[in-house]
Short mmCIF file of C-alpha atoms in Angstrom, two decimals:
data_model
loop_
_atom_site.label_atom_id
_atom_site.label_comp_id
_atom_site.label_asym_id
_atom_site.label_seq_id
_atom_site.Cartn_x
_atom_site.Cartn_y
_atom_site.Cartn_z
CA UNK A 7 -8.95 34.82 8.08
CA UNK A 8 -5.61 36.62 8.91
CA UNK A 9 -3.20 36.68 6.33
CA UNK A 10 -0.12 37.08 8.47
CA UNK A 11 -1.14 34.27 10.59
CA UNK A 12 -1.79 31.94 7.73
CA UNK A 13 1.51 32.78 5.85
CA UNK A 14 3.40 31.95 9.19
CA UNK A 15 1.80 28.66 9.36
CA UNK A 16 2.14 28.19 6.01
CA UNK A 17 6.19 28.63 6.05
CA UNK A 18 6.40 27.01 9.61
CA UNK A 19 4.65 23.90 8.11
CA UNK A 20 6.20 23.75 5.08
CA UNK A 21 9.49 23.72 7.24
CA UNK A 22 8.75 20.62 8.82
CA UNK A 23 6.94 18.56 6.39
CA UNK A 24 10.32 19.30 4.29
CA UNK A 25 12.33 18.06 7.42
CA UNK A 26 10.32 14.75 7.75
CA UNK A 27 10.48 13.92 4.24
CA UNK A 28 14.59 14.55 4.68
CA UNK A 29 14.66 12.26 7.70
CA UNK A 30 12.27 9.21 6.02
CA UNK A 31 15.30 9.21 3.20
CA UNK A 32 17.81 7.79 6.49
CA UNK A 33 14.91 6.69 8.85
CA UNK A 34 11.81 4.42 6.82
CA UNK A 35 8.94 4.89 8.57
CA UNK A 36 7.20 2.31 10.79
CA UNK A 37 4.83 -0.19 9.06
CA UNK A 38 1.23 -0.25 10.05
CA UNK A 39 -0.33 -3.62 10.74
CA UNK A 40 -2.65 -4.50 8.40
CA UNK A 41 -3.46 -8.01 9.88
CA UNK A 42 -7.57 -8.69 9.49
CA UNK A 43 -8.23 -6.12 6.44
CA UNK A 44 -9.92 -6.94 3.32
CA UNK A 45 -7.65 -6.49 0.53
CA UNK A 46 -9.17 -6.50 -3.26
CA UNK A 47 -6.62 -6.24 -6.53
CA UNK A 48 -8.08 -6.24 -9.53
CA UNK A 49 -6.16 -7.42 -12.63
CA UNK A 50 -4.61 -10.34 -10.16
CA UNK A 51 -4.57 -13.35 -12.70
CA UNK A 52 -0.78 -12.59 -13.93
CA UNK A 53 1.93 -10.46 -13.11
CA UNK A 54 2.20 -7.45 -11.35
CA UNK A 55 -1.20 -8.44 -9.68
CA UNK A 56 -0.94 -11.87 -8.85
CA UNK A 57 3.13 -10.96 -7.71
CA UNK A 58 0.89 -8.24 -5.16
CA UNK A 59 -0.79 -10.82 -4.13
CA UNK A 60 1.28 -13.38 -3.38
CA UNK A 61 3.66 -10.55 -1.18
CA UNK A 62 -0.13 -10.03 0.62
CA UNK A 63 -0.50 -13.48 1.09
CA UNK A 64 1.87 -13.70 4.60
CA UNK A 65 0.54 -10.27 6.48
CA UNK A 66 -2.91 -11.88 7.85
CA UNK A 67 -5.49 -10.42 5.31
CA UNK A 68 -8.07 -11.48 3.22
CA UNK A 69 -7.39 -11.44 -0.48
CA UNK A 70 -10.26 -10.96 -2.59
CA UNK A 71 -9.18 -11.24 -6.52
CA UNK A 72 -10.64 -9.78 -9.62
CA UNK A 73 -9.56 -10.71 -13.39
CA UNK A 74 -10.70 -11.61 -16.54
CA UNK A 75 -9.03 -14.52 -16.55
CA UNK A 76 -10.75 -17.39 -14.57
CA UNK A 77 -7.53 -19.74 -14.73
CA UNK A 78 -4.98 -16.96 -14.08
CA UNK A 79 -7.05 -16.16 -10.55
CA UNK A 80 -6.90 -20.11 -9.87
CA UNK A 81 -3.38 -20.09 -10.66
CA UNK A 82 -3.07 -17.37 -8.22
CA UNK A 83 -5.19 -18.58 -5.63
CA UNK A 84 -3.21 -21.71 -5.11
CA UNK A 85 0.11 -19.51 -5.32
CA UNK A 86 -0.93 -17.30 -2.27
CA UNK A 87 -2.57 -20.66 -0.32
CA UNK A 88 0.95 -21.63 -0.65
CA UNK A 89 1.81 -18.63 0.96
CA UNK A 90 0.30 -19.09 4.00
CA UNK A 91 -3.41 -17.64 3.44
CA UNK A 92 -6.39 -19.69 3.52
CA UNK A 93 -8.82 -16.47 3.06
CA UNK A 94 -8.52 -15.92 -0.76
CA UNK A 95 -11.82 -15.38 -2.93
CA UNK A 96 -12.02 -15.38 -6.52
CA UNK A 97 -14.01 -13.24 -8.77
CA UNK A 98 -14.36 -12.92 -12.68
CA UNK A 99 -15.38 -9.49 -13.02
CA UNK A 100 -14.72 -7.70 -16.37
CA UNK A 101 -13.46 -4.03 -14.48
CA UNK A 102 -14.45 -2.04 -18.07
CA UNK A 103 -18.14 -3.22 -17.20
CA UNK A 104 -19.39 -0.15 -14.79
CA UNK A 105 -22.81 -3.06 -14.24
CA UNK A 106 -20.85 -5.83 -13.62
CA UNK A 107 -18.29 -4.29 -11.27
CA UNK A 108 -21.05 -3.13 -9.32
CA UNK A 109 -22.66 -6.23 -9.20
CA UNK A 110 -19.67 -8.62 -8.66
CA UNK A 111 -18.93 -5.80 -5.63
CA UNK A 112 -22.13 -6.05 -3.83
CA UNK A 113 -21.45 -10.14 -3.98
CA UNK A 114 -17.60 -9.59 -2.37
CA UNK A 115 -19.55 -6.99 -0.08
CA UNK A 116 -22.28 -9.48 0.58
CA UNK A 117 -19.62 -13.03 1.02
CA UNK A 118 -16.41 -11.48 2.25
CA UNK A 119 -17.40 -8.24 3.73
CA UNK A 120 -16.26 -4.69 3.29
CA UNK A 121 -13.02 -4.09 1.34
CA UNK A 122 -10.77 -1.86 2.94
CA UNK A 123 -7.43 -1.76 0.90
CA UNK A 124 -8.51 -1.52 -3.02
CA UNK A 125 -5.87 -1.72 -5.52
CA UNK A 126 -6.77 -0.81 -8.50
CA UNK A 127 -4.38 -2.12 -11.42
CA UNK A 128 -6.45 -3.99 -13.66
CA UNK A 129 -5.45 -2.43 -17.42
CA UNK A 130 -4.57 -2.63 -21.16
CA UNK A 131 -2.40 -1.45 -23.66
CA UNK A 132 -2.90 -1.00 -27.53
CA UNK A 133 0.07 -0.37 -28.33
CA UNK A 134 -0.75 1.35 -31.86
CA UNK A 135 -0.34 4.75 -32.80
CA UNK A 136 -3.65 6.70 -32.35
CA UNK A 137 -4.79 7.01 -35.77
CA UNK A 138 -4.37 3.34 -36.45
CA UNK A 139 -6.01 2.05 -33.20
CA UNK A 140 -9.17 0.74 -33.67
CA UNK A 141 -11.95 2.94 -32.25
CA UNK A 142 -13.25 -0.16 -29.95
CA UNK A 143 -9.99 -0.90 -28.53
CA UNK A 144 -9.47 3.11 -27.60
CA UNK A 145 -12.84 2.71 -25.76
CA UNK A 146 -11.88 -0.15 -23.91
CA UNK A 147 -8.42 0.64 -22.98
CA UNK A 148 -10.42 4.04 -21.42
CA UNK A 149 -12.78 1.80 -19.86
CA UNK A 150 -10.48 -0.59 -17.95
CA UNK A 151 -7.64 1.96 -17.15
CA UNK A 152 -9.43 4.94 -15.94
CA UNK A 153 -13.68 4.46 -15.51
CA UNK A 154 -13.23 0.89 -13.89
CA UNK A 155 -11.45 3.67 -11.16
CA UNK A 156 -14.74 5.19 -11.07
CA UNK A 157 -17.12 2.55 -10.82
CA UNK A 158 -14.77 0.17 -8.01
CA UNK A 159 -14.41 3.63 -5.38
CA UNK A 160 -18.05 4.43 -5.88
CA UNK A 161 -18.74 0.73 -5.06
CA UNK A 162 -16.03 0.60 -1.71
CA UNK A 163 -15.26 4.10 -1.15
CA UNK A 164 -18.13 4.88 1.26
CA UNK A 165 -17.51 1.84 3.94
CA UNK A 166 -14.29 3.58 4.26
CA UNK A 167 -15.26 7.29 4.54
CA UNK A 168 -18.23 6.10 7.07
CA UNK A 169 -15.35 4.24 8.95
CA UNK A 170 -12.67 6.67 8.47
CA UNK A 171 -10.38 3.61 7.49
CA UNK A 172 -9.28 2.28 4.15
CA UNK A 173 -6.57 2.53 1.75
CA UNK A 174 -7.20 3.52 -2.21
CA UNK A 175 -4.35 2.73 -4.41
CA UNK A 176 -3.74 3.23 -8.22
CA UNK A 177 -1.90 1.50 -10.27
CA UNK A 178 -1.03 4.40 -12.98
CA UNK A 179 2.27 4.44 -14.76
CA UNK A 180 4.83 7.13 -16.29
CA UNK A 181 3.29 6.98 -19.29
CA UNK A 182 0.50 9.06 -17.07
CA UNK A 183 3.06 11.58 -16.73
CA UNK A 184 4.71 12.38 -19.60
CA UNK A 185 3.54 11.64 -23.31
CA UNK A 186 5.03 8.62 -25.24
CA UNK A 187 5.18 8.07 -28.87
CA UNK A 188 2.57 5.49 -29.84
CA UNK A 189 0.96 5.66 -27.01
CA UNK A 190 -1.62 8.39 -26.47
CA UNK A 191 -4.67 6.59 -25.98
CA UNK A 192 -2.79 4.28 -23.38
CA UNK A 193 -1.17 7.93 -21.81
CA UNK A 194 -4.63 9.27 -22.26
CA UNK A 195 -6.01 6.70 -19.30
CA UNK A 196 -3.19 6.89 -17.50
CA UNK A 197 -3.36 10.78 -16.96
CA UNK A 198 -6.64 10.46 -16.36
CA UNK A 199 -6.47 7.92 -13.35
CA UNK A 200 -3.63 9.71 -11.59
CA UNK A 201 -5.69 13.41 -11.78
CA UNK A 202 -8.95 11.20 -10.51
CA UNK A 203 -6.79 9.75 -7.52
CA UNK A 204 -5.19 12.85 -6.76
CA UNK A 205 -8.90 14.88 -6.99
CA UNK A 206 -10.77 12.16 -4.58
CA UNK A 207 -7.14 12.58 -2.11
CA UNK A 208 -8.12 15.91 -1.83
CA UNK A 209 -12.11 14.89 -1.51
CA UNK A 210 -11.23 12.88 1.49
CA UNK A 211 -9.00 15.81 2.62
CA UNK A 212 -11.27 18.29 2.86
CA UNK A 213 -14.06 16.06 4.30
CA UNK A 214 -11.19 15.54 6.90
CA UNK A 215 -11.41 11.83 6.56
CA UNK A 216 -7.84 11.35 7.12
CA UNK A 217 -8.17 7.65 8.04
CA UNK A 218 -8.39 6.68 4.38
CA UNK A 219 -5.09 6.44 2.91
CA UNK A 220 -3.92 7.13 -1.18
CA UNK A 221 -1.12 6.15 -3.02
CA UNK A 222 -0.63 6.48 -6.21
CA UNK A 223 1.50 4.56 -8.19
CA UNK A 224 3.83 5.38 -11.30
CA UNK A 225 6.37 2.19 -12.69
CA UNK A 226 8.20 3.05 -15.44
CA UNK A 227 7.50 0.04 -18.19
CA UNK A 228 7.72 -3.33 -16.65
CA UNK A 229 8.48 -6.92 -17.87
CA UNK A 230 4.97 -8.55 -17.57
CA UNK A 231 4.85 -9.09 -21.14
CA UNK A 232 2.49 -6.59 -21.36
CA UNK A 233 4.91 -4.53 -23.76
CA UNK A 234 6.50 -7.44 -25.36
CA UNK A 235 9.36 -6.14 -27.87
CA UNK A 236 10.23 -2.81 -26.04
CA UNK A 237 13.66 -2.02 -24.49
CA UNK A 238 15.13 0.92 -22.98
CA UNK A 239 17.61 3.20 -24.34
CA UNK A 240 19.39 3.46 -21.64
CA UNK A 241 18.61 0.79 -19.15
CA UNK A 242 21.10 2.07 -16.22
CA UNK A 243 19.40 4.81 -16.27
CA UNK A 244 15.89 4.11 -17.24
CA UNK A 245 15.50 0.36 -16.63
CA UNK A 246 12.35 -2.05 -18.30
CA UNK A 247 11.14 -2.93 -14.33
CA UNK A 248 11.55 -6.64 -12.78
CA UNK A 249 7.92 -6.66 -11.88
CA UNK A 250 8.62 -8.25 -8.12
CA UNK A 251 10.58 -5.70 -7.13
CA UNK A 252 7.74 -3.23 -8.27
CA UNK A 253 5.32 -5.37 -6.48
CA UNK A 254 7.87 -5.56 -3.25
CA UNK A 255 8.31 -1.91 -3.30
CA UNK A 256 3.79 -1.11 -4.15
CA UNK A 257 3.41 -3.39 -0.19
CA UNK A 258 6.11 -1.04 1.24
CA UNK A 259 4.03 2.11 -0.35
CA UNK A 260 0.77 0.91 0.85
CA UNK A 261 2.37 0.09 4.41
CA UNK A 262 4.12 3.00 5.15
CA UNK A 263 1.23 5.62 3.33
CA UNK A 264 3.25 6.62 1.08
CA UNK A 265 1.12 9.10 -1.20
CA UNK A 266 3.34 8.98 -4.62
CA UNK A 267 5.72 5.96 -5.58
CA UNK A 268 7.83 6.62 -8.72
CA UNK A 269 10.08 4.04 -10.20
CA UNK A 270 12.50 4.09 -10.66
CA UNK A 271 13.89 6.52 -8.46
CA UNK A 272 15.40 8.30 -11.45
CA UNK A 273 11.94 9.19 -12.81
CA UNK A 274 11.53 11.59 -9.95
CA UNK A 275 14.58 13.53 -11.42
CA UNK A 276 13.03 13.74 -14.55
CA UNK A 277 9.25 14.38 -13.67
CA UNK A 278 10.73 17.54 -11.76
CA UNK A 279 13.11 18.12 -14.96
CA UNK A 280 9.93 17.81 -17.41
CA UNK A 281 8.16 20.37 -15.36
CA UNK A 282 10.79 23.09 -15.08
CA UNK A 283 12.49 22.57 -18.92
CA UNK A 284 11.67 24.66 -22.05
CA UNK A 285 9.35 22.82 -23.96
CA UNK A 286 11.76 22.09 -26.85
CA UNK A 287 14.88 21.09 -24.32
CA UNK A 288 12.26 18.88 -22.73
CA UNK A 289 11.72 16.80 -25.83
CA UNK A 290 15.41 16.88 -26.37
CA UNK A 291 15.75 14.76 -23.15
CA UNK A 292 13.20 12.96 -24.84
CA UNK A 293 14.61 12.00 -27.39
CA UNK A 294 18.24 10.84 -25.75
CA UNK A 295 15.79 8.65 -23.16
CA UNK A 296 14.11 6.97 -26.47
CA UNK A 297 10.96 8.14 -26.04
CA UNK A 298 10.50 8.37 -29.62
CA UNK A 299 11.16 4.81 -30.11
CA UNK A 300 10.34 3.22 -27.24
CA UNK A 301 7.52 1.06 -29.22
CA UNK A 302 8.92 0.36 -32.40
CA UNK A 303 9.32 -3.25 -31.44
CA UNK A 304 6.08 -3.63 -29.77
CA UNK A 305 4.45 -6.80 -31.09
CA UNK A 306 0.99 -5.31 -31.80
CA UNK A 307 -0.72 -7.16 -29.35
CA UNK A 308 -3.30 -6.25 -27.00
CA UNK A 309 -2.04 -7.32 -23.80
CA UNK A 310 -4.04 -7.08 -20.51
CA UNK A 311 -2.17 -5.84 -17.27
CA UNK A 312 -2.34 -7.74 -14.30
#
């Protein structure tokens, strides 16, 4: 190794991946085709996953659908038929269930073929502060919104790597970034699943498999009904999401490669803010963004994301 050497390329590189990312602000870049790839979403009965689906639907794929929910994946079926797709395949898989993810995978593996876009976004939220949650419900919210990660890329993951080809996506959320108040089991998964995304990233990096592509996704809260009560402070700023335009802007991600996806575009202000604050300011921006109140009107309800 020579030092020298490496700290030039280091500075020269740095250069120009700071110029591209300048020039992709004034120049988008060019969408790949994904025509012919097998595209899975978990969590696609309702909302943010059926509204992926439907956006899918027109691009010449194959939609394979996971949910709880048998009607909710019916529902959706017939949406994204009207859409234009005649490929769609249905399966009730409960994603919490490391046995019966890999089993229902082995059956889309063995009757569709080999997935090569997986969206993970299947979750749930307690909405209870930690001490009162239920011990069961922390498990489970655990289970869906971080292992079910585990279990669905050790199930599709290798078809990619052996093919170099495939795209991993995670449906995370803020909350995975920055603690909120009532909400630590539900942050607890969401932390989790973004540091697993980024780890196997850099898995796939250093096996050089560069074909398979990440992104990793962070919404602020969205209106799915999942968090049924909440409001934002300060919605010009911080805005409860319209969950289409979330699911336009996840299919512009996912075409384009994009790695991270932060809405809204704010929260990439105050991720970098968070990082580089005192502590105690840091929680004073908290505070004036409602973070301390953000689920006082929750309705108690376990909702499931999808």
């Amino acid at each position: 190794m020579n030092f020298l050497l490496e700290t030039l390329q280091l500075i020269v590189m740095s250069m120009y991946y700071n110029i591209e990312a300048f020039v992709r602000l004034f120049i988008p870049f060019k969408k790949k085709n994904i025509t012919g790839e097998i595209v899975l979403i978990t969590g696609a009965g309702s909302g943010i996953g059926r509204l992926m689906a439907e956006r899918f639907a027109p691009l010449g794929v194959s939609l394979v659908l996971w949910d709880v929910n048998q009607e909710g994946m019916k529902e959706t079926a017939r949406l994204v038929k009207e859409k234009g797709t005649t490929r769609v395949h249905c399966y009730l898989c409960d994603c919490g269930d490391k046995a019966k993810v890999y089993r229902v995978a082995d059956q889309v593996k063995r009757e569709v073929g080999d997935v090569s876009i997986l969206i993970n976004n299947a979750g749930i939220v307690t909405g209870k502060n930690f001490m009162d949650a239920p011990d069961s419900l922390i498990e489970k919210t655990l289970e869906v919104n971080t292992m079910a990660h585990f279990w669905t890329y050790k199930a599709f993951l290798p078809a990619m790597t052996a093919n170099n080809h495939g795209h991993l996506v995670s449906v995370a959320s803020t909350a995975g970034m920055i603690g909120v108040n009532g909400l630590a089991d539900y942050c607890a998964s969401k932390f989790a699943a973004i540091g697993f995304a980024e780890s196997v990233a850099l898995d796939l990096l250093a096996a050089g498999k560069d074909g398979v592509k990440t992104t990793i996704v962070c919404p602020h809260f969205m209106n799915t009904g999942m968090f049924d009560g909440c409001s934002s402070k300060w919605p010009l700023l911080v805005p409860v999401l319209d969950p289409d335009y979330v699911a336009k802007k996840i299919i512009e991600a996912i075409l384009t490669d994009q790695v991270y996806l932060l809405l809204p575009k704010s929260m990439y202000i105050l991720m970098g803010m968070k990082k580089i604050l005192p502590f105690k300011t840091g929680n004073l921006l908290g505070m004036y963004l409602g973070a301390l109140n953000f689920m006082d009107a929750f309705k108690g309800r376990v909702k499931k994301e999808a």
